[in-house]
Coordinates of C-alpha atoms in Angstrom, one line a residue:
M1 CA 177.1 88.6 106.7
D2 CA 175.7 91.2 109.5
G3 CA 178.9 90.7 111.2
M4 CA 181.0 92.5 108.2
I5 CA 178.7 95.6 108.5
H6 CA 180.4 98.6 109.9
P7 CA 179.4 99.6 113.3
D8 CA 178.5 102.8 112.4
A9 CA 175.8 101.6 109.7
A10 CA 174.7 98.1 111.9
S11 CA 172.0 99.8 113.7
D12 CA 170.9 102.5 110.8
P13 CA 167.6 101.1 109.4
F14 CA 168.1 102.9 106.0
L15 CA 172.3 102.2 105.9
A16 CA 172.2 98.6 107.1
P17 CA 170.2 97.0 104.2
L18 CA 172.7 98.9 101.6
H19 CA 175.8 97.6 103.1
R20 CA 174.0 94.2 103.3
S21 CA 173.1 94.2 99.7
F22 CA 176.7 95.4 98.5
L23 CA 178.7 93.0 100.5
F24 CA 176.6 90.1 99.0
S25 CA 177.1 91.0 95.6
C26 CA 180.8 91.2 96.2
F27 CA 181.0 88.0 97.9
A28 CA 178.6 86.3 95.3
S29 CA 181.0 87.8 92.4
G30 CA 184.2 86.6 93.9
A31 CA 183.0 83.1 94.5
A32 CA 181.4 82.7 91.1
A33 CA 184.8 83.6 89.9
L34 CA 186.7 80.9 92.0
V35 CA 183.9 78.3 90.6
V36 CA 184.1 79.2 86.7
L37 CA 188.0 79.4 86.6
P38 CA 188.5 75.7 87.5
L39 CA 185.6 74.6 85.1
H40 CA 187.2 76.8 82.3
L41 CA 190.6 75.0 82.8
A42 CA 189.1 71.6 82.8
L43 CA 186.6 72.1 80.2
A44 CA 188.1 74.7 77.4
G45 CA 191.6 74.7 78.4
A46 CA 193.5 78.1 78.9
P47 CA 191.1 81.3 79.0
Q48 CA 191.6 84.1 76.8
A49 CA 192.6 87.7 77.6
A50 CA 188.9 88.8 78.0
T51 CA 188.1 86.0 80.1
L52 CA 191.1 86.6 82.1
L53 CA 190.0 90.3 82.9
A54 CA 186.5 88.9 83.7
L55 CA 187.6 86.9 86.4
A56 CA 190.2 89.4 87.7
W57 CA 187.4 91.9 87.8
M58 CA 185.1 89.5 89.5
L59 CA 187.8 88.5 92.0
S60 CA 188.5 92.5 92.8
Q61 CA 185.3 92.8 94.5
W62 CA 186.4 91.0 97.4
P63 CA 189.0 93.6 98.3
L64 CA 186.0 96.3 98.1
A65 CA 184.2 94.4 100.3
L66 CA 186.8 94.3 102.9
Y67 CA 187.1 98.3 102.4
L68 CA 183.6 99.0 102.9
S69 CA 183.6 96.8 106.1
Q70 CA 186.8 98.7 107.6
S71 CA 185.7 102.1 106.4
G72 CA 181.8 102.3 106.2
A73 CA 182.2 104.5 103.3
L74 CA 179.5 103.4 101.0
S75 CA 179.6 106.2 98.7
R76 CA 183.3 105.8 97.9
A77 CA 183.1 101.8 97.6
A78 CA 180.2 102.3 95.2
G79 CA 182.3 104.9 93.3
F80 CA 185.5 102.5 93.5
S81 CA 183.3 99.5 92.1
A82 CA 182.1 101.5 89.2
S83 CA 185.4 102.5 88.1
L84 CA 186.8 99.3 88.3
F85 CA 184.2 98.1 86.1
A86 CA 184.6 100.5 83.8
L87 CA 188.1 99.9 83.3
F88 CA 187.5 96.2 83.3
V89 CA 185.0 96.8 80.3
A90 CA 187.9 99.3 78.7
G91 CA 190.2 96.5 79.0
V92 CA 187.8 93.8 77.0
C93 CA 187.2 96.5 74.4
T94 CA 191.1 96.5 74.1
V95 CA 191.7 93.3 73.2
T96 CA 188.7 92.6 71.1
G97 CA 188.6 95.6 68.7
G98 CA 188.9 98.6 70.3
A99 CA 186.1 101.0 69.3
H100 CA 184.5 98.1 67.4
S101 CA 184.2 95.8 70.2
F102 CA 181.1 94.0 70.9
A103 CA 181.5 95.1 74.8
L104 CA 181.8 98.9 73.9
A105 CA 178.1 99.3 74.8
W106 CA 179.0 97.9 78.2
L107 CA 180.6 101.3 78.8
L108 CA 176.9 102.8 79.6
V109 CA 176.5 100.7 82.7
P110 CA 179.3 102.2 85.0
P111 CA 177.2 105.6 85.1
V112 CA 174.2 103.9 86.2
E113 CA 176.0 101.7 88.9
A114 CA 177.4 104.8 90.3
A115 CA 174.0 106.1 91.0
L116 CA 174.1 103.7 94.0
A117 CA 176.8 105.8 95.4
A118 CA 174.1 108.5 96.2
S119 CA 177.1 111.0 95.6
R120 CA 176.8 113.8 92.5
R121 CA 180.7 113.8 92.5
T122 CA 180.9 110.3 92.2
A123 CA 178.5 110.1 89.4
L124 CA 180.2 113.1 87.4
A125 CA 183.6 111.3 88.1
V126 CA 182.8 108.0 86.5
T127 CA 180.7 109.4 83.9
G128 CA 183.9 111.6 82.9
L129 CA 185.9 108.3 83.2
C130 CA 183.6 106.2 80.9
G131 CA 183.8 109.4 78.5
V132 CA 187.3 109.3 78.2
L133 CA 187.7 105.7 78.0
V134 CA 185.3 105.8 74.6
L135 CA 187.4 108.5 73.5
G136 CA 190.7 106.7 74.1
L137 CA 189.4 103.6 72.4
T138 CA 188.1 105.7 69.5
F139 CA 191.3 107.8 68.7
L140 CA 194.1 105.3 69.7
P141 CA 195.2 102.9 67.4
V142 CA 194.2 99.5 68.7
P143 CA 195.3 96.1 67.1
V144 CA 192.7 93.8 66.2
S145 CA 193.5 90.7 67.9
A146 CA 192.3 87.2 67.3
A147 CA 189.6 87.5 70.2
S148 CA 187.9 90.1 68.1
G149 CA 187.0 87.4 65.3
L150 CA 183.6 86.1 67.2
P151 CA 180.6 85.0 65.3
G152 CA 177.9 87.8 64.5
L153 CA 175.5 87.1 67.3
A154 CA 177.9 88.3 69.6
T155 CA 177.4 92.1 69.4
P156 CA 173.5 91.6 70.3
L157 CA 174.2 89.2 72.9
A158 CA 176.5 91.9 74.5
V159 CA 174.1 94.3 74.2
L160 CA 171.2 92.1 75.7
A161 CA 173.5 91.0 78.6
A162 CA 174.0 94.9 79.4
V163 CA 170.4 95.8 78.9
L164 CA 169.7 93.2 81.9
Y165 CA 172.3 94.2 84.1
V166 CA 171.1 97.6 83.7
G167 CA 167.7 96.6 84.6
M168 CA 169.2 94.9 87.8
L169 CA 170.7 98.0 89.0
S170 CA 167.5 100.2 88.0
L171 CA 165.8 97.5 90.1
R172 CA 168.3 97.9 92.9
I173 CA 167.9 101.8 92.6
A174 CA 164.2 101.4 92.9
L175 CA 164.2 99.1 96.0
D176 CA 166.8 101.9 97.7
R177 CA 164.3 104.3 97.0
S178 CA 161.4 102.2 98.4
L179 CA 163.3 101.6 101.4
A180 CA 164.1 105.1 102.1
Q181 CA 160.5 106.0 101.7
K182 CA 159.8 103.7 104.4
V183 CA 162.6 104.8 107.0
V184 CA 161.2 108.3 106.0
R185 CA 157.8 107.5 106.9
A186 CA 158.5 105.5 109.9
T187 CA 160.5 108.4 111.2
E188 CA 158.0 110.7 110.8
E189 CA 155.5 108.6 112.8
K190 CA 158.1 108.3 115.5
R191 CA 158.3 111.9 115.7
L192 CA 154.7 112.5 115.6
Q193 CA 154.2 109.8 118.3
I194 CA 157.2 111.7 120.3
S195 CA 155.3 115.1 119.9
Q196 CA 152.0 113.8 121.1
S197 CA 153.4 112.1 124.3
V198 CA 155.2 115.3 125.1
S199 CA 153.9 118.5 126.5
D200 CA 156.7 121.2 125.4
I201 CA 156.7 122.6 122.1
Y202 CA 160.4 122.9 120.4
C203 CA 161.0 125.5 118.0
E204 CA 163.9 126.5 115.6
L205 CA 164.3 130.5 115.7
G206 CA 166.5 131.6 113.0
P207 CA 168.7 134.5 112.6
N208 CA 166.4 136.2 110.0
G209 CA 163.4 135.8 112.5
A210 CA 162.0 132.7 110.9
L211 CA 160.4 130.4 113.8
K212 CA 159.8 126.7 112.7
V213 CA 158.1 123.9 114.8
I214 CA 160.3 121.2 115.3
G215 CA 157.9 119.0 117.3
G216 CA 155.5 119.2 120.2
P217 CA 151.6 119.7 120.2
L218 CA 151.2 122.7 119.0
K219 CA 147.6 122.7 118.3
E220 CA 146.3 121.3 121.5
V221 CA 148.4 123.9 123.3
L222 CA 147.7 127.0 121.3
G223 CA 144.5 126.1 119.6
H224 CA 146.0 126.7 116.0
L225 CA 148.9 125.7 113.6
P226 CA 151.0 128.6 112.6
A227 CA 151.5 128.8 109.1
E228 CA 154.8 128.2 107.4
S229 CA 156.6 131.7 106.8
D230 CA 159.7 133.8 107.1
E231 CA 158.0 135.6 110.2
D232 CA 157.9 135.0 113.9
W233 CA 154.8 134.0 114.5
L234 CA 155.1 133.8 118.1
F235 CA 155.9 137.8 118.7
P236 CA 152.6 139.1 117.7
R237 CA 150.8 136.4 120.1
L238 CA 152.7 137.8 122.8
H239 CA 151.0 139.9 125.5
V240 CA 151.8 143.4 124.9
A241 CA 153.6 143.8 128.5
D242 CA 155.3 140.6 127.8
R243 CA 157.2 141.7 124.6
P244 CA 159.9 143.7 126.3
L245 CA 160.7 141.0 128.2
Y246 CA 160.9 138.5 125.4
L247 CA 162.9 140.8 123.1
T248 CA 165.4 141.3 125.9
C249 CA 165.8 137.3 126.6
L250 CA 166.3 137.0 122.7
S251 CA 169.0 139.5 122.4
E252 CA 171.0 138.4 125.5
A253 CA 170.4 134.8 124.1
R254 CA 171.9 136.3 120.6
L255 CA 174.6 138.5 121.8
N256 CA 176.4 136.3 124.7
S257 CA 175.2 132.7 123.9
V258 CA 173.5 132.4 127.3
A259 CA 170.3 130.5 128.0
R260 CA 167.4 132.4 129.2
T261 CA 164.1 131.2 130.5
F262 CA 161.2 133.5 131.7
E263 CA 157.3 133.2 131.7
A264 CA 155.1 134.8 129.3
R265 CA 151.2 135.1 128.4
V266 CA 150.7 133.7 124.8
R267 CA 147.6 134.6 122.8
I268 CA 145.9 131.3 122.0
G269 CA 142.9 130.3 119.7
A270 CA 143.0 130.5 115.6
S271 CA 142.0 134.2 116.1
R272 CA 144.9 136.6 114.9
P273 CA 146.0 139.7 116.9
G274 CA 144.0 142.8 115.8
E275 CA 140.9 141.0 115.3
A276 CA 137.9 141.7 116.9
G277 CA 136.7 139.9 119.8
Q278 CA 137.9 139.0 123.7
A279 CA 141.6 137.7 123.5
D280 CA 142.4 134.4 125.5
Y281 CA 146.0 134.1 126.9
R282 CA 147.9 131.2 128.3
R283 CA 151.0 131.6 130.5
M284 CA 153.8 129.7 128.9
E285 CA 157.4 129.3 130.1
V286 CA 159.5 130.5 127.5
H287 CA 163.1 128.7 127.3
L288 CA 165.5 130.3 124.5
R289 CA 169.4 128.7 124.2
P290 CA 171.6 128.6 121.4
G291 CA 172.0 126.0 119.0
R292 CA 174.9 124.0 118.3
H293 CA 178.1 125.9 117.2
S294 CA 179.0 125.8 113.7
G295 CA 182.5 127.1 112.5
A296 CA 181.0 128.1 109.2
K297 CA 178.8 130.7 110.9
P298 CA 179.5 133.5 113.1
A299 CA 178.2 133.2 116.7
N300 CA 175.5 135.9 116.4
A301 CA 174.0 134.1 113.3
E302 CA 173.3 130.9 114.8
D303 CA 169.8 129.4 115.2
L304 CA 168.4 129.4 118.6
L305 CA 166.1 126.6 120.2
L306 CA 163.3 127.8 121.9
T307 CA 160.8 125.8 124.0
L308 CA 157.4 126.4 125.0
R309 CA 156.1 124.8 128.4
P310 CA 152.6 125.3 129.2
V311 CA 152.5 126.2 133.0
E312 CA 149.3 126.3 135.6
I313 CA 146.5 127.9 134.3
I314 CA 145.1 130.6 137.0
E315 CA 141.5 131.4 136.8
P316 CA 140.0 134.1 138.3
L317 CA 138.0 134.0 141.0
A318 CA 133.9 134.2 140.4
A319 CA 133.5 136.4 143.6
A320 CA 136.0 138.8 145.6
G321 CA 135.0 136.7 148.8
G322 CA 135.4 133.8 150.8
D323 CA 133.8 131.6 148.1
L324 CA 136.8 130.1 146.5
S325 CA 136.8 128.0 143.4
A326 CA 138.0 124.8 143.1
Q327 CA 141.1 125.4 141.0
G328 CA 141.9 127.6 144.0
S329 CA 141.6 124.9 146.5
A330 CA 143.6 122.7 144.4
R331 CA 146.5 124.9 144.0
A332 CA 146.4 125.4 147.9
D333 CA 146.9 121.8 148.3
R334 CA 149.3 121.4 145.9
I335 CA 151.3 124.4 147.9
S336 CA 150.5 122.5 151.0
R337 CA 152.1 119.4 149.6
D338 CA 155.2 121.3 148.6
M339 CA 155.7 122.5 152.0
L340 CA 155.0 118.9 153.6
E341 CA 157.9 117.6 151.4
T342 CA 160.3 120.3 152.4
A343 CA 159.3 119.5 156.2
G344 CA 159.5 116.0 155.6
V345 CA 163.4 116.4 154.1
E346 CA 164.4 118.6 157.3
A347 CA 162.5 116.2 159.8
S348 CA 164.4 113.1 158.4
Q349 CA 167.5 114.6 158.8
A350 CA 166.8 115.5 162.2
L351 CA 165.8 112.2 163.0
A352 CA 168.9 110.6 161.1
D353 CA 171.2 112.8 163.8
I354 CA 168.9 111.5 166.5
L355 CA 169.7 107.7 165.9
A356 CA 173.5 108.5 165.2
H357 CA 173.4 110.2 168.7
S358 CA 171.5 107.2 170.2
E359 CA 174.2 104.9 169.0
R360 CA 176.8 106.5 170.4
L361 CA 175.0 107.1 173.6
D362 CA 174.6 103.2 173.8
R363 CA 178.3 102.8 173.4
L364 CA 179.5 105.1 176.1
G365 CA 177.1 103.7 178.8
R366 CA 174.3 105.4 180.9
E367 CA 176.3 105.7 184.1
T368 CA 179.5 107.3 182.8
A369 CA 180.2 110.8 183.6
D370 CA 182.0 111.5 180.8
P371 CA 181.6 115.1 179.3
V372 CA 181.6 113.7 175.8
L373 CA 178.3 111.8 177.1
K374 CA 176.9 115.2 177.9
K375 CA 177.7 116.7 174.7
A376 CA 176.0 113.7 172.7
V377 CA 172.9 114.0 175.2
E378 CA 172.7 117.8 174.6
A379 CA 172.7 117.2 170.7
L380 CA 170.4 114.3 171.0
R381 CA 168.1 117.1 172.7
Q382 CA 168.5 119.7 170.2
S383 CA 168.2 117.4 167.3
G384 CA 164.7 116.1 168.6
E385 CA 163.5 119.8 169.4
R386 CA 164.4 120.6 165.7
G387 CA 162.6 117.8 164.5
L388 CA 159.7 118.3 166.7
A389 CA 159.7 122.0 165.5
S390 CA 159.8 120.7 161.6
L391 CA 157.0 118.5 162.1
T392 CA 154.8 120.6 163.9
T393 CA 155.0 123.9 161.4
A394 CA 154.4 121.0 158.6
L395 CA 151.5 119.9 160.4
D396 CA 150.0 123.4 161.0
L397 CA 149.8 123.8 157.2
V398 CA 147.5 120.6 156.8
P399 CA 143.8 122.2 156.6
A400 CA 141.5 121.6 159.6
E401 CA 138.8 118.7 158.7
N402 CA 136.2 121.2 160.2
S403 CA 136.9 124.5 158.8
A404 CA 133.8 126.2 160.8
N405 CA 135.6 125.7 164.4
Q406 CA 136.0 129.0 166.3
P407 CA 139.6 130.0 166.1
D408 CA 141.8 129.9 169.1
I409 CA 142.8 133.6 169.6
A410 CA 146.0 134.3 171.7
G411 CA 149.1 136.4 171.5
V412 CA 151.2 135.3 168.6
D413 CA 154.8 136.4 167.7
V414 CA 154.4 137.2 164.0
E415 CA 158.1 137.7 163.4
T416 CA 158.7 133.6 164.6
C417 CA 155.9 132.8 162.3
L418 CA 157.2 134.5 159.4
N419 CA 160.9 133.2 160.0
Q420 CA 159.1 129.5 160.1
C421 CA 157.3 130.3 156.8
M422 CA 160.3 131.6 155.4
D423 CA 162.6 128.5 156.1
M424 CA 159.8 126.5 154.8
V425 CA 159.7 128.3 151.0
A426 CA 163.8 128.6 151.2
T427 CA 163.9 125.7 149.1
A428 CA 161.3 126.9 146.2
A429 CA 163.0 130.3 146.5
L430 CA 166.3 129.1 145.8
R431 CA 165.0 126.9 143.0
R432 CA 163.8 129.8 141.6
G433 CA 166.5 132.5 142.0
V434 CA 164.5 134.6 144.2
S435 CA 165.4 135.6 147.7
V436 CA 163.1 136.7 150.5
Q437 CA 164.0 139.3 153.3
M438 CA 162.7 140.8 156.5
A439 CA 162.7 144.3 157.8
S440 CA 164.9 143.7 161.0
D441 CA 165.0 147.4 162.2
V442 CA 161.1 147.4 163.6
A443 CA 159.9 145.3 166.5
C444 CA 157.0 143.4 165.9
P445 CA 154.5 143.0 168.9
P446 CA 152.6 140.2 169.3
V447 CA 149.0 140.2 167.7
A448 CA 145.9 138.5 168.8
A449 CA 145.5 135.6 166.2
D450 CA 145.0 132.0 165.9
R451 CA 148.7 130.7 165.4
K452 CA 147.8 127.7 162.9
L453 CA 145.5 129.9 160.9
L454 CA 148.2 132.4 160.5
R455 CA 151.0 130.1 159.9
Q456 CA 149.0 128.9 157.0
A457 CA 148.0 132.2 155.6
L458 CA 151.5 133.4 155.7
C459 CA 152.9 130.3 154.3
F460 CA 150.2 130.4 151.2
L461 CA 150.9 133.9 150.4
L462 CA 154.9 133.6 150.8
A463 CA 155.0 130.3 148.5
D464 CA 152.6 131.9 145.7
M465 CA 154.7 135.3 145.9
V466 CA 157.8 133.2 145.3
E467 CA 156.0 131.2 142.5
T468 CA 154.9 133.9 140.7
S469 CA 158.3 136.1 141.0
E470 CA 160.8 135.9 138.1
A471 CA 164.5 135.0 138.6
G472 CA 166.6 137.7 140.4
A473 CA 163.4 139.2 142.2
V474 CA 163.8 140.2 146.0
L475 CA 160.6 139.5 148.3
S476 CA 160.6 141.9 151.4
V477 CA 158.3 142.1 154.1
G478 CA 158.1 145.4 155.9
V479 CA 156.3 146.1 159.1
Q480 CA 154.0 149.5 159.8
L481 CA 152.8 150.2 163.2
D482 CA 149.4 151.7 163.4
A483 CA 146.8 152.5 166.5
G484 CA 145.5 149.1 167.6
S485 CA 146.9 147.1 164.6
V486 CA 150.0 146.3 162.7
D487 CA 150.5 146.0 159.1
Y488 CA 152.9 143.7 157.2
V489 CA 153.7 144.8 153.7
F490 CA 154.7 142.1 151.3
S491 CA 156.6 143.5 147.8
V492 CA 158.5 142.3 145.0
K493 CA 161.2 144.1 143.4
N494 CA 163.5 142.9 140.6
R495 CA 166.1 145.1 138.5
Q496 CA 166.7 142.4 136.1
S497 CA 163.2 142.7 134.7
S498 CA 161.1 145.7 133.4
L499 CA 157.8 144.3 134.4
C500 CA 156.3 144.5 138.0
W501 CA 155.0 142.0 140.2
S502 CA 151.4 141.6 139.6
T503 CA 148.4 139.7 141.8
E504 CA 146.7 138.8 138.5
A505 CA 148.2 135.1 138.7
S506 CA 147.9 135.0 142.7
T507 CA 144.0 136.0 143.1
T508 CA 143.0 132.4 144.2
V509 CA 145.6 131.9 146.9
L510 CA 145.2 135.6 148.3
G511 CA 141.4 134.8 148.3
L512 CA 142.3 131.8 150.4
S513 CA 144.6 133.8 152.9
R514 CA 142.2 136.7 152.9
A515 CA 139.6 134.1 154.3
L516 CA 141.8 132.6 157.1
L517 CA 142.9 136.1 158.0
E518 CA 139.1 137.4 158.3
R519 CA 138.3 134.6 160.6
M520 CA 140.9 135.9 163.1
N521 CA 139.6 139.8 162.6
G522 CA 142.5 140.6 160.6
S523 CA 142.3 141.5 156.7
L524 CA 144.5 141.6 153.2
T525 CA 144.6 144.1 151.0
V526 CA 146.3 144.7 147.6
Q527 CA 148.0 148.1 147.1
T528 CA 149.2 149.5 144.0
V529 CA 152.0 152.1 143.5
L530 CA 152.7 153.8 140.2
G531 CA 155.8 152.0 138.5
Q532 CA 156.3 149.7 141.6
G533 CA 153.8 147.3 140.8
E534 CA 151.2 145.9 143.6
S535 CA 152.1 144.9 147.2
V536 CA 150.0 142.8 149.7
I537 CA 149.4 144.2 153.2
V538 CA 148.2 142.1 155.9
T539 CA 146.5 143.8 158.9
L540 CA 146.4 142.1 162.1
P541 CA 144.7 143.5 165.5
L542 CA 147.5 144.0 168.2
K543 CA 147.3 141.6 171.3
M544 CA 146.5 144.6 173.7
Q545 CA 144.2 146.4 171.5
A546 CA 142.2 143.0 171.3
Q547 CA 142.1 142.4 175.3
Q548 CA 140.8 146.1 175.5
D549 CA 138.0 145.5 173.3
V550 CA 137.1 142.3 175.1
A551 CA 137.2 144.2 178.3
Q552 CA 135.2 146.7 177.1
S553 CA 132.5 144.5 175.5
T554 CA 132.5 142.8 179.2
K555 CA 132.2 145.6 180.9
G556 CA 129.2 146.8 178.6
T557 CA 127.6 143.5 178.8
G558 CA 127.6 143.5 182.7
A559 CA 126.4 147.1 183.1
E560 CA 123.2 146.0 180.7
R561 CA 122.6 142.9 183.3
M562 CA 122.5 145.4 186.1
A563 CA 120.0 148.0 184.1
R564 CA 117.7 144.8 183.4
S565 CA 117.7 143.5 186.9
A566 CA 117.0 147.1 188.3

């Protein structure tokens, strides 16, 4: 029986039982006809016209089962079955007295059977067909045949059989509704289970601004359940500074049918905007994309799919000093791991090159003066140096076990350190659509710093600025020379967004970089320019100035010792 079910309905938990019951009734009816016909011929002789019509109707159920198995159209098959039954009853009435036939009450059964089709059009069509047949049997002259001379109990028995048949159909409809409720309940439980296991919130944004939640842990993320309404409940909860970007991306997604992704701050909690109290915001990644194209609706009237994804929550520092919170340390550790993964990929590639050239060197031999061998040896050396440099840079990002050790101050080329740090963040910048540039028209003099600590501070700063910048941003590094020191200005510009870069989400990492720089007599400050956002300035002492300060302090110490000895 299951092998006859159409493939489209075989895996459906609702349609498969309906197909199975329809096929079973069809096969049972045809099999009963094949059993009754030989018995009737053997015991009662040649059947009458009404009996032949009944046997023909029972055998005609097999072609209906074949049609359902090949097409999978359950509603159409049920409609054909009800129509065929109505014609069979009309035929029996025709040969047994027309409107005065005992079988006339059976014309009430086909409309009930048509309800199994779950189609209003089919139910109306079968009901209309039964009405036409009743009118035809009433007004058309039908000759009374010998078959109409039945005993007086024929009509009550026929009505009783019709009642039993209708009751069986009603029971089947009730079972179908019960099955539908179970399927809907199971589907809803599965949807809730999926919503609890994912972290994203999926919503449908209609053309009129209605925002309906499809799934996701809305209450766990936002702290409340928005009431079902025809309004966009997300827009009033957005931070005032993020609303222009939201409207811009929404307009582009509707008019141009393109997907847009941006970060915004969403107010959480049950309190509504405008109420008294401190507002609490959480950073969300908002993704807008058009829904499936429908030919019945224009492109600008399609529903949009809106996804809210919580990003890392940044908590401000308790004090603007070197005392960092545990969350800042955890975030710095995550950035370090990302850097190490990038460096590991480069080191693996370099080691693969070394192995390939080593195999080539073994084939050529050690004593051969072939120029190809020299090139292979040179390539081997360059690959080894590249791998060693990548690994050294990665190891420098690992914080020392004892952070209280005195830094090893020496002359450091900041431009080289910056280039190495830019290479480390290049993968993350490419993924987020951010470009990093450095001013090349100003010479960078050596500074007095600890190479490892300086590289850590610059890598943390660049990585965090890339992470907190939006797509299309340009992170530039400028140089400003001063008497005895040099300033490196890190700024972000983005023409695609109306918002300027802010250090609000970078407080923890900036505090960590500031602590590392202060150990080398450097400093980190934040400069705010009206209309341009905030910039980070890293100040480092020049190597010559640091040497002069050390010489003066040594000279002063020697003079004090001579005065005391005198």
